Coordinates of C-alpha atoms in Angstrom, one line a residue:
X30 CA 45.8 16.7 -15.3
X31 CA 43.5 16.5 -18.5
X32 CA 40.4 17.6 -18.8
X33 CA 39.2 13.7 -19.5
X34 CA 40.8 12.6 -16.0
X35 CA 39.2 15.5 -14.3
X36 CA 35.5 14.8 -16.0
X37 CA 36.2 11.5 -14.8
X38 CA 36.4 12.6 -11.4
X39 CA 34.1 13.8 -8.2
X40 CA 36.4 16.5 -6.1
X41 CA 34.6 15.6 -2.6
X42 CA 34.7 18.2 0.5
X43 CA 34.4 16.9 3.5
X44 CA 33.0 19.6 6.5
X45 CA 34.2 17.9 9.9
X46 CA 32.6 19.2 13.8
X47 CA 28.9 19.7 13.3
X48 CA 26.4 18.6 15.0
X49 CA 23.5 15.5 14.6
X50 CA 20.3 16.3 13.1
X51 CA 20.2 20.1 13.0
X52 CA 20.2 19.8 9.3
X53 CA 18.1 22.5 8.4
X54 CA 20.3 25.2 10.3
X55 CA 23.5 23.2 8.8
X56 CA 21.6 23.6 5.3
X57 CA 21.1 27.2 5.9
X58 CA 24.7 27.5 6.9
X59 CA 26.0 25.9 3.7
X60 CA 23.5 27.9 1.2
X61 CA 24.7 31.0 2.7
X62 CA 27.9 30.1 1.4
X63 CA 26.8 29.1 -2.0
X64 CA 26.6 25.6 -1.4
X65 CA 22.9 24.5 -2.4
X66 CA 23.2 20.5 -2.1
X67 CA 25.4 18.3 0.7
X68 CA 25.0 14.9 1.8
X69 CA 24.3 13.8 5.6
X70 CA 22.9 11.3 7.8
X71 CA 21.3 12.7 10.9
X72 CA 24.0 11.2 13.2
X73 CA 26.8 12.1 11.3
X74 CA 29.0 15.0 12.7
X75 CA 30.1 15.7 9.1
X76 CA 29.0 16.3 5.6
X77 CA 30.1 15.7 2.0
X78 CA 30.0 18.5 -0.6
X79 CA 30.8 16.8 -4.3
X80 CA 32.0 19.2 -7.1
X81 CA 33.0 19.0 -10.8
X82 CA 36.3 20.3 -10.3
X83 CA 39.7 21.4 -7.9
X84 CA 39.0 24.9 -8.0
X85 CA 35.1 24.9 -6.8
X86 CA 35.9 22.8 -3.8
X87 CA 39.3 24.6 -3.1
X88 CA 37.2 27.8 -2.8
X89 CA 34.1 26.7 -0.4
X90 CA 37.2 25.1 1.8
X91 CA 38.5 28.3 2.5
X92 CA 34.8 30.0 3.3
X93 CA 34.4 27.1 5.5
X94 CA 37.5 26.3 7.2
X95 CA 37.4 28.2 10.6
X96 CA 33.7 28.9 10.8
X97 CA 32.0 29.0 14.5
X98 CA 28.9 27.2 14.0
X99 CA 27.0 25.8 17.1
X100 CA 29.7 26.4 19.5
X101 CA 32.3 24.4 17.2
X102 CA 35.1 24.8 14.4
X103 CA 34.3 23.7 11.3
X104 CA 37.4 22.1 9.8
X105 CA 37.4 20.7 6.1
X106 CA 39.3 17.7 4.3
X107 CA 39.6 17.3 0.4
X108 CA 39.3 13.9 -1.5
X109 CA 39.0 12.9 -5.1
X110 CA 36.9 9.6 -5.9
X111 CA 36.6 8.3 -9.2
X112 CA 32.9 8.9 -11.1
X113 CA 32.5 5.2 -11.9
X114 CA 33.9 3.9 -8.6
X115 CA 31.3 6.7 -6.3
X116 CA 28.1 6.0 -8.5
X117 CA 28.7 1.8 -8.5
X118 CA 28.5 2.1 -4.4
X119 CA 24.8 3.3 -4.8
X120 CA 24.0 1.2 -7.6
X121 CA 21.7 -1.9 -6.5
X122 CA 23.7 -5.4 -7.9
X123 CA 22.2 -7.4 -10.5
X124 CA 20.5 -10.9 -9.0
X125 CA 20.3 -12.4 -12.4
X126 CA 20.6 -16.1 -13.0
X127 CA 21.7 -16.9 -16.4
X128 CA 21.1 -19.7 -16.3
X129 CA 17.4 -19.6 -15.7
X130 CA 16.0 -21.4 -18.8
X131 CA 12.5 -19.7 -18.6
X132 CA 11.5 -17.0 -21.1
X133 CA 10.9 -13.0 -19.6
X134 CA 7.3 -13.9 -20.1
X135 CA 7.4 -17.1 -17.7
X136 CA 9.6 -15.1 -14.9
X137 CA 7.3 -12.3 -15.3
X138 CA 4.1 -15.0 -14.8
X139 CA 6.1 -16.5 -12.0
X140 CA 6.8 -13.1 -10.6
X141 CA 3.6 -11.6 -10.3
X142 CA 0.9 -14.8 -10.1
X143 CA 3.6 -17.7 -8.5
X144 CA 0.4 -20.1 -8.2
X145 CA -0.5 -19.7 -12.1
X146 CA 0.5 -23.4 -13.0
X147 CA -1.6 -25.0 -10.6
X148 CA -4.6 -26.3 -10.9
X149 CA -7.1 -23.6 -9.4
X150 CA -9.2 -26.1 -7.2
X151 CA -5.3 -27.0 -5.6
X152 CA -4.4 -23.1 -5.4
X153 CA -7.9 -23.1 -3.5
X154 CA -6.5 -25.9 -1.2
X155 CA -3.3 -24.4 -0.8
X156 CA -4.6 -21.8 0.8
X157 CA -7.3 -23.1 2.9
X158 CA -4.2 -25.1 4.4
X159 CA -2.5 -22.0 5.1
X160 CA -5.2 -20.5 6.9
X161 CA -5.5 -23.6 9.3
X162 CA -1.7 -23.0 9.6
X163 CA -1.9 -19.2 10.9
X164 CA -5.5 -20.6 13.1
X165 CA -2.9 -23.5 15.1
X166 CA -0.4 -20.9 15.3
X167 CA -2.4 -18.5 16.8
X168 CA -3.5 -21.6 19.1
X169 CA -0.5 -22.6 19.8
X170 CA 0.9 -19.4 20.5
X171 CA -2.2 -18.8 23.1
X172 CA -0.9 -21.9 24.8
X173 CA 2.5 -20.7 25.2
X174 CA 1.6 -17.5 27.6
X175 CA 3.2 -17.8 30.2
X176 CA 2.6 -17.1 34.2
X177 CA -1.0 -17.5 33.8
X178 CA -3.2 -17.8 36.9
X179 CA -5.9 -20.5 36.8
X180 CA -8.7 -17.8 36.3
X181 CA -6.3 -16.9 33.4
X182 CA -6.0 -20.5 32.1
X183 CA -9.7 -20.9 32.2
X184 CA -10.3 -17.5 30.2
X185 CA -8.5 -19.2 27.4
X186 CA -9.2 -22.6 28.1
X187 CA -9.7 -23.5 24.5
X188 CA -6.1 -22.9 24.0
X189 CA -5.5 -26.1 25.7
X190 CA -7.9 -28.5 24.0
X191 CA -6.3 -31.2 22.7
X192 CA -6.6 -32.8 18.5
X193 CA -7.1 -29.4 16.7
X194 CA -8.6 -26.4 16.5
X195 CA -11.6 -26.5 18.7
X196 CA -13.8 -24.1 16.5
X197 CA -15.7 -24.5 13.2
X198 CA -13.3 -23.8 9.8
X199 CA -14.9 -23.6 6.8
X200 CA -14.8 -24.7 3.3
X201 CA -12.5 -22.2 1.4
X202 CA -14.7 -19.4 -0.7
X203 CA -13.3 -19.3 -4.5
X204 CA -13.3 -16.0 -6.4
X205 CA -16.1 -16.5 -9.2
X206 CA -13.6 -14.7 -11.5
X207 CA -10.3 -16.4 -11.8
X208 CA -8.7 -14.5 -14.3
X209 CA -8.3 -10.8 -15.0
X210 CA -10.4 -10.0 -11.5
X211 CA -8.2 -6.9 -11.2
X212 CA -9.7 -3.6 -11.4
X213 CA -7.3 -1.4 -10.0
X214 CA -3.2 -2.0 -11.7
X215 CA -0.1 0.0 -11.1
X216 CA 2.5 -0.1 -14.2
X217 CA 5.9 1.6 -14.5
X218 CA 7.4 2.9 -17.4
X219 CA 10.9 2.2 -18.3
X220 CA 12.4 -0.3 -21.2
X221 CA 12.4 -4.0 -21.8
X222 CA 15.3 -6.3 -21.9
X223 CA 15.9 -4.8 -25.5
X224 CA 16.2 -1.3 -24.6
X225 CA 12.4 -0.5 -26.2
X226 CA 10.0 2.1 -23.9
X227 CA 7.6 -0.4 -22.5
X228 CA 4.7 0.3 -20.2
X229 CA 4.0 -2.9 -17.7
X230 CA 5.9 -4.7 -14.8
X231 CA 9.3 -4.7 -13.7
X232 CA 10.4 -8.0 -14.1
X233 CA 12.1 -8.2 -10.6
X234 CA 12.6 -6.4 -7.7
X235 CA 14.7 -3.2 -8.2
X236 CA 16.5 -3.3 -5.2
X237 CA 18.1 -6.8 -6.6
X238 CA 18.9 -4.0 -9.6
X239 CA 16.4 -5.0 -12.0
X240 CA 15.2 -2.1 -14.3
X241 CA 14.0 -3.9 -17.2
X242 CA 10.3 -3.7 -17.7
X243 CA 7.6 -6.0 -19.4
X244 CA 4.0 -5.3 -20.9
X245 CA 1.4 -7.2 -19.0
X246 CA -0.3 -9.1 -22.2
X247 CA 0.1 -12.8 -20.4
X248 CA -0.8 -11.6 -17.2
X249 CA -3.8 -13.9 -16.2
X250 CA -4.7 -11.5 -13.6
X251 CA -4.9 -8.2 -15.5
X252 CA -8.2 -7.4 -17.4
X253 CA -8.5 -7.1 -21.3
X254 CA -9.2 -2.9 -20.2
X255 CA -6.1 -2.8 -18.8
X256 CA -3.7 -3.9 -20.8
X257 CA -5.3 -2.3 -23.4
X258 CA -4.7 0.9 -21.9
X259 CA -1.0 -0.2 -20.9
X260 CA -0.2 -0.8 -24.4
X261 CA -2.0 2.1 -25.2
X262 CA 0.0 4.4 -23.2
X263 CA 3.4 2.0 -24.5
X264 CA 2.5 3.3 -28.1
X265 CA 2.2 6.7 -26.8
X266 CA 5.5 7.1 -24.7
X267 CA 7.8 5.3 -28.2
X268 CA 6.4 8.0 -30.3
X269 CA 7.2 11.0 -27.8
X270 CA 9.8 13.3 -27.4
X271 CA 10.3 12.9 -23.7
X272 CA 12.2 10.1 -22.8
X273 CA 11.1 7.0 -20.1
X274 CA 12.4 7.3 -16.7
X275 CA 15.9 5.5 -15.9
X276 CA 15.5 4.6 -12.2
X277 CA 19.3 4.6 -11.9
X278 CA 20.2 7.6 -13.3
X279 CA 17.1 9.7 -12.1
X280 CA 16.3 11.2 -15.9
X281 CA 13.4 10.8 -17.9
X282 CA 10.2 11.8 -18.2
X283 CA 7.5 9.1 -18.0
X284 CA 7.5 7.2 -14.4
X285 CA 4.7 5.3 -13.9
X286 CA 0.8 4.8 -14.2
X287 CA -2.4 3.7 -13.1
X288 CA -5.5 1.8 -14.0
X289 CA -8.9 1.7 -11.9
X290 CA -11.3 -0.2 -14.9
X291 CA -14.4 -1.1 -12.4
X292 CA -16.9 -3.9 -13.3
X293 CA -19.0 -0.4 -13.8
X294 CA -17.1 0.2 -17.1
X295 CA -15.9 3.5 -15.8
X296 CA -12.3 3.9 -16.5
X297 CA -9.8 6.1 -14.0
X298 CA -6.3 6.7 -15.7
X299 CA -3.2 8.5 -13.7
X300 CA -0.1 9.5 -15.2
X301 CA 3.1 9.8 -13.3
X302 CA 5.8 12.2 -14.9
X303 CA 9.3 13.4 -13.4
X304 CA 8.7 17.6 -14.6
X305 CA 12.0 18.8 -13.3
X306 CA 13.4 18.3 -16.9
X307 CA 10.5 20.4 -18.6
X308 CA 9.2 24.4 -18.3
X309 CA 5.7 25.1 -17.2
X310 CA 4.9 26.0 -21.3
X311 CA 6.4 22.6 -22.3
X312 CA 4.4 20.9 -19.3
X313 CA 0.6 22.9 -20.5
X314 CA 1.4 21.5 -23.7
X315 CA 2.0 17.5 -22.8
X316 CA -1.0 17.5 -20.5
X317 CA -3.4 19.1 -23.5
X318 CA -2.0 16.1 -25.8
X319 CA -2.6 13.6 -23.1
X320 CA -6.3 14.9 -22.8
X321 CA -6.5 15.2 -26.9
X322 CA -4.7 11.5 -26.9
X323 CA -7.1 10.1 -24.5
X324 CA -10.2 11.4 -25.8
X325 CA -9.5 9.9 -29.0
X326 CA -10.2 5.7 -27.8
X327 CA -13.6 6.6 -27.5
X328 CA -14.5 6.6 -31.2
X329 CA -12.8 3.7 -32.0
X330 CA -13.7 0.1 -33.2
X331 CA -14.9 -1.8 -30.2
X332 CA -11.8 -3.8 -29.7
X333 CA -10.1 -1.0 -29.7
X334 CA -12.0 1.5 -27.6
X335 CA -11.3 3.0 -24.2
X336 CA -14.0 5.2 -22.6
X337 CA -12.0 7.3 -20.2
X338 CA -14.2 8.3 -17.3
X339 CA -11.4 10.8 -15.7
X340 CA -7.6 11.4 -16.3
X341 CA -5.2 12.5 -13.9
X342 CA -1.5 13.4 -14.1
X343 CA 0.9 13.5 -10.8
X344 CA 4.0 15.3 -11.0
X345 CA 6.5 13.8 -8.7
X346 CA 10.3 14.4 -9.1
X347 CA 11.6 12.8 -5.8
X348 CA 13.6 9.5 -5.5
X349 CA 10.9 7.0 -4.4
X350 CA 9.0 4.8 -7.1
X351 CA 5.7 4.4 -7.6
X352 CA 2.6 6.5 -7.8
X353 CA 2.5 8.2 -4.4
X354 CA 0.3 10.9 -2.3
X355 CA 3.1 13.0 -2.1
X356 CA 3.0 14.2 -6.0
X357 CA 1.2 17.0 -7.2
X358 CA -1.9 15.6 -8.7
X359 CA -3.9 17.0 -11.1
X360 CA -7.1 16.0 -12.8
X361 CA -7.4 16.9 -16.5
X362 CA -10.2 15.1 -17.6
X363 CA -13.6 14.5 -15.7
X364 CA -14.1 14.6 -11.7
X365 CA -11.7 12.6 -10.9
X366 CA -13.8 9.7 -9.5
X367 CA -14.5 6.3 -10.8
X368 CA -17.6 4.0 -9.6
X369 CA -18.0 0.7 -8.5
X370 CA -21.2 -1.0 -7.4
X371 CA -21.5 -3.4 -4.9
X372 CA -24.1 -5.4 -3.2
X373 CA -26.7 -3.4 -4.8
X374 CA -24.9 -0.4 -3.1
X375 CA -22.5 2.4 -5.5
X376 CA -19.5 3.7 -4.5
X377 CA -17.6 6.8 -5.5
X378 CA -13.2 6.1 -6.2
X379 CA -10.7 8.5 -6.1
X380 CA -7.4 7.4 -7.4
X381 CA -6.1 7.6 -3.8
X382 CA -9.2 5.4 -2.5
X383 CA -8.6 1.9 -0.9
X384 CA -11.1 -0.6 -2.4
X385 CA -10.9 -4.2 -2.9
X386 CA -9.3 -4.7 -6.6
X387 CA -11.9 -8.5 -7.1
X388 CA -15.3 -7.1 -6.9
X389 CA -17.1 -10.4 -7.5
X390 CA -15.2 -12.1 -4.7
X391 CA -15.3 -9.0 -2.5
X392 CA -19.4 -9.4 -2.3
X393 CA -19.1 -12.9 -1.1
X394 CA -16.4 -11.9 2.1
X395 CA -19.0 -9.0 2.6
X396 CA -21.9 -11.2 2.7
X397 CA -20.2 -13.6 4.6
X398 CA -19.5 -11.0 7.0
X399 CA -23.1 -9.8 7.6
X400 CA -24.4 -13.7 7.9
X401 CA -21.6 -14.0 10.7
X402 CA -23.1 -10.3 12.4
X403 CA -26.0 -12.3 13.0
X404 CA -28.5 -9.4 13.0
X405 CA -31.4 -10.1 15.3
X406 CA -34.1 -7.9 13.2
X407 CA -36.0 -8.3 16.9
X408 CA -33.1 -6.3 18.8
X409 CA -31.7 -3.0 18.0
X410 CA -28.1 -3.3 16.5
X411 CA -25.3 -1.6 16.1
X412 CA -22.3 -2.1 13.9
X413 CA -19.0 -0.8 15.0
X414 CA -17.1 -0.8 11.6
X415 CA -13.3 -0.1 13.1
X416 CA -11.0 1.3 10.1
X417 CA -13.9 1.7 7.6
X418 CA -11.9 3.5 4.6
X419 CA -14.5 4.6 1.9
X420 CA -17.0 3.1 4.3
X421 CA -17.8 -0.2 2.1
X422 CA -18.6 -2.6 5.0
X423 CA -21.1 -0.5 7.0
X424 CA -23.0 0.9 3.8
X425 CA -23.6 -2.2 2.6
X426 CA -25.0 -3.5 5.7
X427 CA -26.8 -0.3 7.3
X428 CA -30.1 -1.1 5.4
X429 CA -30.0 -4.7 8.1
X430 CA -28.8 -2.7 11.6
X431 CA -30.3 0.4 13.9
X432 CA -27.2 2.0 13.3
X433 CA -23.6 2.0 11.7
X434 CA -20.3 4.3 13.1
X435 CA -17.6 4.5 11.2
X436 CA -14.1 5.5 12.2
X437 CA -11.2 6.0 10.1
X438 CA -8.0 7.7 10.6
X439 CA -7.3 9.0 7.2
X440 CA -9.8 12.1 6.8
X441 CA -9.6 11.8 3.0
X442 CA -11.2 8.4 3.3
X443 CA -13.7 9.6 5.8
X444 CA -15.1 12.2 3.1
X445 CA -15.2 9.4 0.4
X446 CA -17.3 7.4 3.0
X447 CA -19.7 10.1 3.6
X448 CA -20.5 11.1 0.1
X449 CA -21.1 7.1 -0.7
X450 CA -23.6 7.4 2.3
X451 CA -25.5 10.1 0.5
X452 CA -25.3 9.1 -2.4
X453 CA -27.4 5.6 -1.5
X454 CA -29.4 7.6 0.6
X455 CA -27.9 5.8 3.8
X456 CA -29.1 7.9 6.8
X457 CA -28.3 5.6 10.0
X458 CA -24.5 6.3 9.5
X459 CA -22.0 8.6 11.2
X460 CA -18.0 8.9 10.6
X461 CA -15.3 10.0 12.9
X462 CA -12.4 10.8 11.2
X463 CA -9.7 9.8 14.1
X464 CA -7.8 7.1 15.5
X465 CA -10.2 3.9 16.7
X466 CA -9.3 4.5 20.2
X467 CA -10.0 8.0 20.8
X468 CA -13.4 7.6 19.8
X469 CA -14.3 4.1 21.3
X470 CA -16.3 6.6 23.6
X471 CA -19.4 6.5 21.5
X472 CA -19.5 2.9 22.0
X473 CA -19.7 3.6 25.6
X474 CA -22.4 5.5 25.1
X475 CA -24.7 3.1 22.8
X476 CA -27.8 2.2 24.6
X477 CA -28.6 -0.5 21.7
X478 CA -28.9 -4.1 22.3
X479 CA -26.6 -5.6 20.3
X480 CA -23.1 -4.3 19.1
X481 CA -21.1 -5.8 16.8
X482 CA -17.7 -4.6 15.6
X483 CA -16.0 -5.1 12.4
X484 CA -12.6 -4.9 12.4
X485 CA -10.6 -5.3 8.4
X486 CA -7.4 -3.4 9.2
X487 CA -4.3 -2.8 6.7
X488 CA -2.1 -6.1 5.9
X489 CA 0.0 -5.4 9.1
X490 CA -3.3 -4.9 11.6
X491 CA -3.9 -2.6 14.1
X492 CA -1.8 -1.1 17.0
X493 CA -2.2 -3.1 20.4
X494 CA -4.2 1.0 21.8
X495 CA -7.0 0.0 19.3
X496 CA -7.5 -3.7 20.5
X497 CA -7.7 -2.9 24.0
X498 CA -10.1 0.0 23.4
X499 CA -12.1 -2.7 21.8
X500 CA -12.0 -5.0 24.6
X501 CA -13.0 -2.5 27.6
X502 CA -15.7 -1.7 25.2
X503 CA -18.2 -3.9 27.1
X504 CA -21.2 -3.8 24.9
X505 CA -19.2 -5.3 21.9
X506 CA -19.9 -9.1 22.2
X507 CA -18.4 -10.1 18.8
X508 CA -15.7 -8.7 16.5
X509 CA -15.1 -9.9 13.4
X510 CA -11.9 -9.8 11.9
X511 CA -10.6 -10.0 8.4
X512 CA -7.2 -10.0 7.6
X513 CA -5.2 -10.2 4.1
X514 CA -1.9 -11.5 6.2
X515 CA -2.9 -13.2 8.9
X516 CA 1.1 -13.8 9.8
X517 CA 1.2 -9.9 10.5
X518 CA -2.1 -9.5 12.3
X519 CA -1.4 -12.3 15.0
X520 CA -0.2 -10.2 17.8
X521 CA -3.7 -8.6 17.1
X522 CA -5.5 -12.1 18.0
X523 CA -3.5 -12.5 20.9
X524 CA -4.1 -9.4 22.2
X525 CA -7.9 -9.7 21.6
X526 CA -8.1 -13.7 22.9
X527 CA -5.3 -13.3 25.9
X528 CA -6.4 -13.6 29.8
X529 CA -7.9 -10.3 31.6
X530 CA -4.8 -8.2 33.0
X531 CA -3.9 -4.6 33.9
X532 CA -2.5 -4.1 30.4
X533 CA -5.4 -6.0 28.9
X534 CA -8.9 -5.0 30.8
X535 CA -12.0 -6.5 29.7
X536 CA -12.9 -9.6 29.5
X537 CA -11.2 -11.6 26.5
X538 CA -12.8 -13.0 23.3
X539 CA -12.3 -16.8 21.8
X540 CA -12.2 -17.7 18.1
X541 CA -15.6 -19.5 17.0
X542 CA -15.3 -19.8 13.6
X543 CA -13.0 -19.0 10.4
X544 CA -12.8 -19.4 6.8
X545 CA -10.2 -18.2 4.1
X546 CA -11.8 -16.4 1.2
X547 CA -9.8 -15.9 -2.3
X548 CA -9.9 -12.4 -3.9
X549 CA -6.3 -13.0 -5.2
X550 CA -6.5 -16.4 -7.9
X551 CA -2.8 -17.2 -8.8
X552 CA -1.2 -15.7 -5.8
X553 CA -0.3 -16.8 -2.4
X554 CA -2.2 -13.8 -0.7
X555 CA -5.8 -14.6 0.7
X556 CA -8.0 -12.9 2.8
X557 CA -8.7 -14.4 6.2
X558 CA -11.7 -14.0 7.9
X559 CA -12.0 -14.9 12.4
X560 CA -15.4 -14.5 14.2
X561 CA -14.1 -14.0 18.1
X562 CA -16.9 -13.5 20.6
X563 CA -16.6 -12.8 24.4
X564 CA -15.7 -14.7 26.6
X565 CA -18.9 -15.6 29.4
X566 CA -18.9 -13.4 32.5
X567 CA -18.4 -16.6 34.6
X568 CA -15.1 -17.1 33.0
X569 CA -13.5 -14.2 34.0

């Protein structure tokens, strides 16, 4: 055989009789025969071992073949698959449509704002339509329970009313900015459709096996900041040594970026690189010409200057895409915090940080929220906010109740909340860094008069454990719910609204009111906001 053919080729070993999962003591088994990397599902009773050539396989064959591992006999079978024909299976296929007569710019446009050709006023009525859409479905879907007692059907009794929703929907809220309202954007790194290193969008999804990349220049919903910095970073990455990362092939350099510009004018910059390819000297050196790079923007003309508040890099050489808490972060430049002000309150970012990306429209749903709390300054109140991240909600409100508790389940979060807390001299507040429904007990033990609970979960909601700690909770009388996907977050409405049972104790709540608010102009997403309140003893 030439050497060509055999270059061509993958010589594949293929270790039969071991057991599922166990993959650790299998990978300990197969290093201590020299064998660092093998392929297998946790259910598979086999493995695959690829090498460059006859011989390497030929040899871990015979230290295999025979070997008593986990009371069985490893037996071994030799293959040879062809490189093209192995790497195409993994590939992702190409869902292009040639003949699609709009321009990368337009599919881009179409891509990431889909409602950007509309009229905003109709993009406003869109989605006040589709929030009256989720409210019947919820209703009609309340309706449908089935083996209901009459207590039952009289607990949800609004279900049944007839010509609509019988509660109050409001008018839509617009987002006061309609264009570039984004302060936090994630960009990847690759090339464009003519091979250049861009730094922007991908212009598809990747698992339809779209890699090409485009900047974000006609993106109506990026700021002027950002894609200043994107093509700031693009002019960066053409003239550098390292190469982008190819998302097929796994080489490359440069992954991926991102931008936190707040209304503040504080600037947050991460950089994602793949560091597998470099040595820690080459590494020390890339990271002091990012600083020096940088640095630089801030003595420019004023259309061209950048004012980095803190840089970051994360190192990250695994398979997923995407800026991710699993890479090594590392700040180089400042404390690696941005800030944002809000409602008169200031709040302290990390690039790991959940906060609402429109700031503008964010302080309408949050004052929205505290006219719906209804805070009686003549009773003692407390607010219950339920999955409080950076703790946004309750700060802002605190200065209007007795008392705010926080609970979060993501401890980095909870140490973000308390700091903003301090730092606007907020005393009346206390965080629990758990799940919601291990420490619903505190709301057992409120003696206050009022207690009103805030629930504005992740897109898909809560688990069913934290609704039905919120409805044995007694002392809440009124949650209010916001929700960015109101499709995911239904089961969550039923389970709050649905007739008392074993499963569900308490005494149910009923929608009162609604109203769609729009942090996201040109997009279908909008957030969804439900006041439910308890259902009267007498109904129960």
């Amino acid at each position: 055989m030439s050497t060509e053919a055999s270059s061509n080729q993958i010589h594949r070993v293929k270790v039969l009789n071991l057991p599922t999962h166990e993959n650790s003591a299998i990978k300990k088994l197969l290093q201590s025969h020299g064998v660092d990397r093998f392929k297998k599902a946790p259910k598979w009773r086999y493995a695959f071992l690829n090498f460059e050539n006859e011989e390497s396989a030929r040899e871990v064959m015979k230290k295999l073949e025979g070997v008593e591992f986990k009371k069985k006999t490893l037996t071994t079978e030799y293959s040879v698959v062809a490189k093209d024909v192995f790497r195409e299976r993994f590939q992702p296929k190409q869902h292009v449509d040639e003949d699609d007569p709009r321009s990368p710019a337009e599919r881009l446009a179409d891509q990431v704002t889909p409602l950007h050709r509309m009229p905003y006023e109709e993009q406003l009525s869109r989605k006040h339509k589709a929030g009256i859409a989720h409210l019947s479905k919820f209703k009609r879907r309340m309706a449908q329970l089935t083996d209901l007692s009459e207590t039952s059907k009289a607990q949800i009794a609004w279900a049944f009313e007839k010509n609509g929703l019988p509660f109050e929907v409001l008018d839509p809220i617009a987002s006061p900015e309609i264009n570039g309202y984004r302060t936090k954007c994630e960009f990847t790194i690759g090339r464009n459709p003519d091979g250049k290193p861009t730094v922007g969008f991908l212009l598809g999804l990747y698992r339809h096996g779209i890699t090409s990349v485009l900047n974000p220049e006609d993106c109506l919903h990026v700021p002027e900041m950002s894609k200043r910095i994107a093509n700031a970073m693009q002019d960066y990455v053409q003239s550098s040594e390292y190469s982008v990362y190819d998302r097929v092939d796994k080489v490359g350099v440069w992954r991926s970026m991102m931008v936190k510009a707040q209304k503040t004018g504080d600037v947050l910059i991460l950089v994602q690189l793949k560091t597998s390819e470099l040595d820690q000297d080459q590494l020390a050196k890339e990271k002091k010409k990012l600083v020096d790079y940088w640095t630089s923007f801030k003595d420019k003309p004023e259309n061209e200057r950048i004012n980095v508040t803190t840089l970051l890099v994360q190192e990250w050489n695994g398979d997923s895409n995407g800026i991710t808490e699993k890479g090594q972060t590392e700040v180089l430049l400042g404390d690696g915090y941005v800030y944002e002000e809000l409602l008169g309150c200031r709040f302290r970012l990390s690039s790991s940080a959940f906060f609402q990306v429109n700031t503008p429209a964010t302080e309408l749903l949050y004052t929205k929220c505290a006219e719906w709390c209804n805070i009686d300054k003549n009773k003692k109140t407390t607010l219950l906010d339920l999955c409080c991240g950076t703790g946004t909600i309750g700060i802002t409100m605190a200065r209007t109740v007795d008392r705010v508790i926080g609970i979060e389940m993501i401890a980095d979060a909870i140490v973000d909340a308390k700091a903003n807390a301090e730092m606007n001299k907020i005393e009346n507040v206390q965080y629990h860094a758990s799940k919601v429904e291990e420490r619903i007990d505190v709301v057992a033990n409120e003696k206050n008069e009022e207690v009103v609970a805030i629930l504005d979960p992740p897109r898909n909601g809560v688990h069913s454990s934290v609704i039905r700690a919120v409805r044995e909770s007694s002392q809440i009388r009124k949650v209010i719910f916001i929700s960015c996907d109101a499709n995911q977050a239904l089961q969550n409405f039923i389970s709050l609204c649905r007739p008392t049972s074993n499963r569900f104790k308490g005494a149910p709540f009923r929608p009162s009111r609604a109203v769609s608010i729009d942090l996201f102009p040109h997009t279908e997403h909008c957030e969804l906001m439900i006041e439910f309140v308890r259902v009267d003893d007498d109904q129960r």
